[in-house]
Short mmCIF file of C-alpha atoms and ligand atoms in Angstrom, two decimals:
data_model
loop_
_atom_site.label_atom_id
_atom_site.label_comp_id
_atom_site.label_asym_id
_atom_site.label_seq_id
_atom_site.Cartn_x
_atom_site.Cartn_y
_atom_site.Cartn_z
CA MET A 1 0.00 0.06 0.20
CA ASN A 2 1.51 3.40 -0.96
CA ARG A 3 -1.04 6.43 -0.69
CA THR A 4 -2.80 6.96 2.41
CA LEU A 5 -5.27 10.10 2.47
CA VAL A 6 -6.13 11.20 6.01
CA ILE A 7 -9.08 13.48 6.46
CA LEU A 8 -9.49 15.53 9.51
CA THR A 9 -12.90 16.52 10.73
CA LEU A 10 -14.56 18.02 13.97
CA ASN A 11 -17.80 19.19 13.06
CA GLU A 12 -17.42 20.03 9.58
CA ILE A 13 -20.83 18.65 7.81
CA ASP A 14 -21.12 21.77 5.57
CA GLY A 15 -17.69 21.08 4.19
CA VAL A 16 -17.79 17.38 4.22
CA SER A 17 -20.87 17.18 2.30
CA SER A 18 -19.83 19.48 -0.43
CA ILE A 19 -16.35 18.04 -0.95
CA VAL A 20 -15.75 14.42 0.18
CA PRO A 21 -18.33 12.84 -2.31
CA HIS A 22 -16.40 14.47 -4.96
CA LEU A 23 -13.05 12.89 -4.01
CA PRO A 24 -12.14 10.36 -6.79
CA LYS A 25 -11.77 6.81 -5.02
CA SER A 26 -8.45 6.55 -7.04
CA ILE A 27 -7.15 9.37 -5.16
CA ALA A 28 -5.36 7.19 -2.61
CA ASP A 29 -5.31 3.54 -1.90
CA GLU A 30 -6.52 3.93 1.63
CA ILE A 31 -8.63 6.67 2.63
CA LEU A 32 -9.51 7.21 6.18
CA VAL A 33 -11.07 10.10 8.56
CA VAL A 34 -9.97 10.96 11.78
CA ASP A 35 -12.78 12.64 13.87
CA GLY A 36 -12.58 14.56 16.97
CA GLY A 37 -16.09 14.19 18.23
CA SER A 38 -18.26 15.81 15.85
CA THR A 39 -21.93 16.01 16.91
CA ASP A 40 -23.15 17.86 13.69
CA GLY A 41 -23.98 14.65 11.75
CA THR A 42 -20.46 14.64 9.98
CA VAL A 43 -19.64 11.08 11.38
CA GLU A 44 -22.89 9.77 10.32
CA PHE A 45 -22.55 11.44 6.79
CA LEU A 46 -19.19 9.77 6.16
CA SER A 47 -20.27 6.50 7.20
CA GLU A 48 -23.12 6.51 4.73
CA GLN A 49 -20.55 7.13 1.97
CA GLY A 50 -18.95 3.78 3.08
CA ILE A 51 -15.63 6.01 4.45
CA CYS A 52 -13.61 4.49 7.44
CA VAL A 53 -13.90 6.83 10.25
CA VAL A 54 -11.78 6.60 13.31
CA GLN A 55 -12.75 8.60 16.51
CA GLN A 56 -10.00 10.25 18.49
CA ASP A 57 -9.88 9.24 22.16
CA VAL A 58 -7.62 12.22 22.91
CA PRO A 59 -9.04 15.72 21.62
CA GLY A 60 -6.65 17.96 19.39
CA ARG A 61 -5.82 18.33 15.97
CA GLY A 62 -1.96 17.26 16.66
CA GLU A 63 -3.40 14.09 18.10
CA ALA A 64 -5.48 13.53 14.96
CA PHE A 65 -2.32 13.41 12.95
CA ARG A 66 -0.77 10.53 15.11
CA VAL A 67 -4.08 8.56 15.17
CA GLY A 68 -4.34 8.98 11.26
CA ILE A 69 -0.66 7.55 11.19
CA GLU A 70 -1.33 4.89 13.68
CA HIS A 71 -4.47 3.49 11.89
CA SER A 72 -3.29 3.69 8.72
CA VAL A 73 -0.73 1.49 6.40
CA GLY A 74 0.48 3.77 3.50
CA GLU A 75 4.01 4.69 3.18
CA ASN A 76 2.91 8.17 1.77
CA ILE A 77 0.31 9.75 3.83
CA VAL A 78 -1.65 13.14 2.80
CA PHE A 79 -3.62 15.29 5.35
CA PHE A 80 -6.70 16.88 4.02
CA SER A 81 -8.84 19.19 5.84
CA PRO A 82 -12.50 19.20 4.24
CA ASP A 83 -13.63 22.94 5.15
CA GLY A 84 -12.96 24.54 1.94
CA ASN A 85 -9.64 25.97 2.74
CA GLU A 86 -7.74 23.32 0.95
CA ASP A 87 -7.91 22.43 -2.85
CA ALA A 88 -8.22 18.66 -3.36
CA ASN A 89 -6.72 19.03 -6.90
CA ASP A 90 -3.28 19.32 -5.30
CA ILE A 91 -3.58 16.24 -3.47
CA PRO A 92 -1.94 14.00 -6.28
CA GLU A 93 0.83 16.18 -6.66
CA LEU A 94 1.69 15.94 -2.86
CA PHE A 95 1.74 12.23 -3.27
CA HIS A 96 3.83 12.58 -6.31
CA LEU A 97 6.37 14.69 -4.35
CA LEU A 98 6.60 11.90 -1.45
CA GLU A 99 7.13 9.15 -3.98
CA SER A 100 9.91 11.52 -5.77
CA GLY A 101 11.76 11.65 -2.70
CA ALA A 102 10.49 14.45 -0.65
CA GLU A 103 9.80 13.31 3.23
CA ILE A 104 7.51 16.15 3.66
CA ALA A 105 5.23 18.02 1.05
CA ILE A 106 3.68 20.86 1.82
CA ALA A 107 1.03 22.99 -0.26
CA SER A 108 2.09 26.43 0.56
CA ARG A 109 -0.26 29.52 0.62
CA PHE A 110 2.79 31.88 -0.20
CA LEU A 111 4.79 30.60 -2.64
CA PRO A 112 4.55 32.75 -6.03
CA GLY A 113 1.61 31.61 -7.84
CA ALA A 114 -0.12 30.61 -4.77
CA GLU A 115 -3.26 32.46 -2.90
CA ASN A 116 -3.72 32.97 0.81
CA GLU A 117 -7.52 33.32 2.29
CA GLU A 118 -6.64 36.80 3.41
CA ASP A 119 -4.87 38.05 -0.18
CA GLY A 120 -7.00 41.15 -1.05
CA LYS A 121 -7.98 41.93 2.53
CA PRO A 122 -6.76 45.55 3.86
CA LEU A 123 -5.16 44.02 6.99
CA PRO A 124 -4.51 40.57 6.51
CA PHE A 125 -3.62 39.69 10.04
CA ARG A 126 -3.73 35.92 9.91
CA LYS A 127 -1.43 35.87 6.92
CA TRP A 128 1.19 38.27 8.67
CA ALA A 129 1.26 35.75 11.73
CA ASN A 130 1.45 32.91 9.27
CA GLN A 131 4.28 34.52 7.62
CA SER A 132 5.93 35.81 10.55
CA LEU A 133 5.95 32.31 12.32
CA SER A 134 7.73 30.88 9.14
CA TRP A 135 10.27 33.72 9.15
CA ILE A 136 11.12 32.71 12.83
CA ALA A 137 11.44 29.24 11.75
CA ASN A 138 13.68 29.92 9.00
CA VAL A 139 15.93 32.34 10.93
CA LEU A 140 16.19 30.14 14.03
CA TRP A 141 16.19 26.40 12.47
CA ASN A 142 16.56 26.43 8.82
CA ARG A 143 20.14 25.59 7.87
CA SER A 144 19.52 24.49 4.23
CA GLY A 145 19.48 27.65 2.57
CA LYS A 146 16.50 26.82 0.99
CA LYS A 147 13.40 28.80 2.66
CA VAL A 148 10.24 27.01 3.77
CA THR A 149 7.45 29.44 2.67
CA ASP A 150 4.62 27.96 4.68
CA THR A 151 5.70 26.05 7.78
CA ILE A 152 2.48 25.77 9.34
CA ASN A 153 0.06 24.88 6.63
CA GLY A 154 -1.92 21.46 7.47
CA PHE A 155 -2.50 20.61 3.99
CA ARG A 156 0.80 18.41 3.45
CA GLY A 157 1.97 15.15 3.32
CA TYR A 158 4.99 12.96 5.09
CA ARG A 159 6.62 9.83 4.26
CA ARG A 160 5.56 7.37 7.31
CA GLU A 161 9.00 6.89 8.64
CA ALA A 162 9.78 10.48 8.54
CA PHE A 163 6.59 11.48 10.72
CA LEU A 164 7.51 8.62 13.10
CA SER A 165 11.18 9.87 13.39
CA LEU A 166 10.09 13.30 14.25
CA LYS A 167 8.64 12.05 17.36
CA SER A 168 5.86 14.87 17.42
CA VAL A 169 4.12 15.71 20.70
CA SER A 170 1.72 18.74 20.16
CA ARG A 171 -1.90 18.11 20.68
CA GLY A 172 -3.42 20.72 18.95
CA PHE A 173 -2.79 23.24 15.86
CA THR A 174 1.24 23.39 16.52
CA ILE A 175 1.79 19.78 14.89
CA GLU A 176 2.60 21.32 11.65
CA TYR A 177 4.85 24.04 13.04
CA GLU A 178 6.57 21.37 15.30
CA THR A 179 6.98 18.62 12.57
CA THR A 180 8.43 21.30 10.05
CA ILE A 181 11.05 22.28 12.87
CA ASN A 182 12.29 19.13 13.76
CA ALA A 183 12.37 18.31 10.05
CA LEU A 184 14.63 21.36 9.21
CA GLN A 185 16.83 20.79 12.44
CA SER A 186 17.25 17.14 11.04
CA GLY A 187 18.08 18.11 7.56
CA MET A 188 14.85 16.25 6.03
CA ARG A 189 13.89 17.08 2.25
CA ILE A 190 11.14 19.14 2.62
CA VAL A 191 9.40 20.46 -0.90
CA GLU A 192 6.53 22.87 -1.40
CA ILE A 193 4.03 23.61 -4.11
CA PRO A 194 1.90 26.68 -4.30
CA THR A 195 -1.87 25.90 -3.50
CA ILE A 196 -4.87 28.47 -3.71
CA GLU A 197 -6.62 28.51 -0.21
CA GLY A 198 -10.28 28.81 -0.57
CA GLN A 199 -12.81 30.34 1.87
CA ARG A 200 -14.21 28.19 4.63
CA ILE A 201 -17.45 26.58 3.27
CA GLY A 202 -19.72 26.68 6.64
CA GLY A 203 -19.52 25.68 10.24
CA LYS A 204 -16.88 27.52 12.66
CA THR A 205 -13.13 27.69 13.03
CA LYS A 206 -11.52 25.44 15.43
CA GLY A 207 -8.36 27.28 15.76
CA PRO A 208 -9.39 30.88 16.74
CA SER A 209 -6.70 33.44 16.39
CA TRP A 210 -5.82 34.51 19.99
CA PRO A 211 -5.45 31.03 21.81
CA THR A 212 -4.00 29.48 18.49
CA GLY A 213 -1.53 32.47 18.35
CA ILE A 214 -0.64 32.19 22.09
CA ALA A 215 -0.22 28.26 21.54
CA PHE A 216 2.17 29.01 18.94
CA LEU A 217 4.38 31.56 21.09
CA ARG A 218 4.52 29.17 23.82
CA PHE A 219 5.56 26.55 21.42
CA ILE A 220 8.47 28.70 20.20
CA PHE A 221 9.67 29.61 23.50
CA SER A 222 9.68 25.90 24.52
CA GLN A 223 11.50 24.92 21.40
CA ILE A 224 14.16 27.60 22.15
CA SER A 225 14.49 26.75 25.70
CA ARG A 226 15.11 23.04 24.67
CA ASP A 227 17.74 24.14 22.39
CA ILE A 228 19.40 25.95 24.88
CA ARG A 229 19.36 23.04 27.54
CA SER A 230 20.76 20.67 24.98
CA ALA A 231 23.48 23.06 24.08
CA PHE A 232 24.67 23.23 27.14
CA LEU A 233 23.76 20.06 28.94
N1 LIG B 1 -9.92 15.29 13.79
C1 LIG B 1 -9.79 16.40 14.14
N2 LIG B 1 -9.85 17.26 13.27
C2 LIG B 1 -9.89 18.49 13.65
C3 LIG B 1 -9.51 18.91 15.11
N3 LIG B 1 -9.38 20.30 15.15
C4 LIG B 1 -9.64 20.77 13.92
N4 LIG B 1 -9.90 19.78 13.11
C5 LIG B 1 -9.91 19.86 11.53
O1 LIG B 1 -8.95 20.49 11.23
C6 LIG B 1 -9.35 21.37 9.79
C7 LIG B 1 -8.78 22.72 10.30
O2 LIG B 1 -9.14 23.38 11.21
P1 LIG B 1 -10.03 24.85 11.07
O3 LIG B 1 -10.87 25.20 12.38
O4 LIG B 1 -10.15 24.66 9.65
O5 LIG B 1 -8.68 25.46 11.08
P2 LIG B 1 -8.50 26.84 10.27
O6 LIG B 1 -7.93 26.48 8.99
O7 LIG B 1 -6.96 27.38 10.90
O8 LIG B 1 -9.52 27.80 10.35
P3 LIG B 1 -10.51 28.44 9.53
O9 LIG B 1 -9.75 29.69 8.70
O10 LIG B 1 -11.70 28.59 10.03
O11 LIG B 1 -10.78 27.63 8.27
C8 LIG B 1 -10.94 21.22 9.65
O12 LIG B 1 -11.01 20.37 8.66
C9 LIG B 1 -11.15 20.84 11.10
O13 LIG B 1 -12.38 20.27 11.39
C10 LIG B 1 -9.40 17.93 15.94
O14 LIG B 1 -9.03 18.17 17.44
N5 LIG B 1 -9.59 16.83 15.62
MG1 LIG B 2 -9.66 25.71 7.80
#
């Protein structure tokens, strides 16, 4: 088994019902949904579609990544969030990059040719925050000379052994940032493609700006203190 698509859901009935039925069965050898405890009919809808749904015991998006890896068998795993932000047409290219030697393949909202959901807004605060996080990661942890433009986007794939070797611990939305930074530090091959980010189709965000932003800042400080400790001990 080569290609696994892991779909992440938490109360996403609007997005799921308009996106998932249009995913071609051939998009992956294995399709699995990891659900974080939806109560809006998401799980029932997916089960009716004949899609395997695994429920998380421990909450959080980071936890969902690990559950997806644990319950799947493919060598190459692409994570997809069906809320309207991610363009499913990019999924085959992410798999292709992993099969061609990338250890992590990221759909970037900031490469030339890409679009971020806030492009065109007069004050794109989330875009600026995202770009600042990537700037920090590149300055502090990237020694490869090739910048990663979107270190936090969840629309991405990993080779199985690469994900496992990163030994992620993030429970929530820092999972992508954590694994990108650890991958940069261990010299993994990260490849990006431009993507067009769409608008959320319905429902509510699970990553509200302030708590999520604070979680990222705490993560950066814990990462820096970990590095300082390991440099001196
Ligand atoms: N399985 C699982 N999925 C989650 C969890 N939290 C969020 N998700 C899913 O992860 C995806 C990303 O969450 P969003 O709320 O869209 O976060 P975001 O893209 O930063 O925010 P928006 O701009 O509102 O789209 C969505 O498909 C969610 O349903 C969780 O704890 N478990
Ligand atoms: Mg989203």
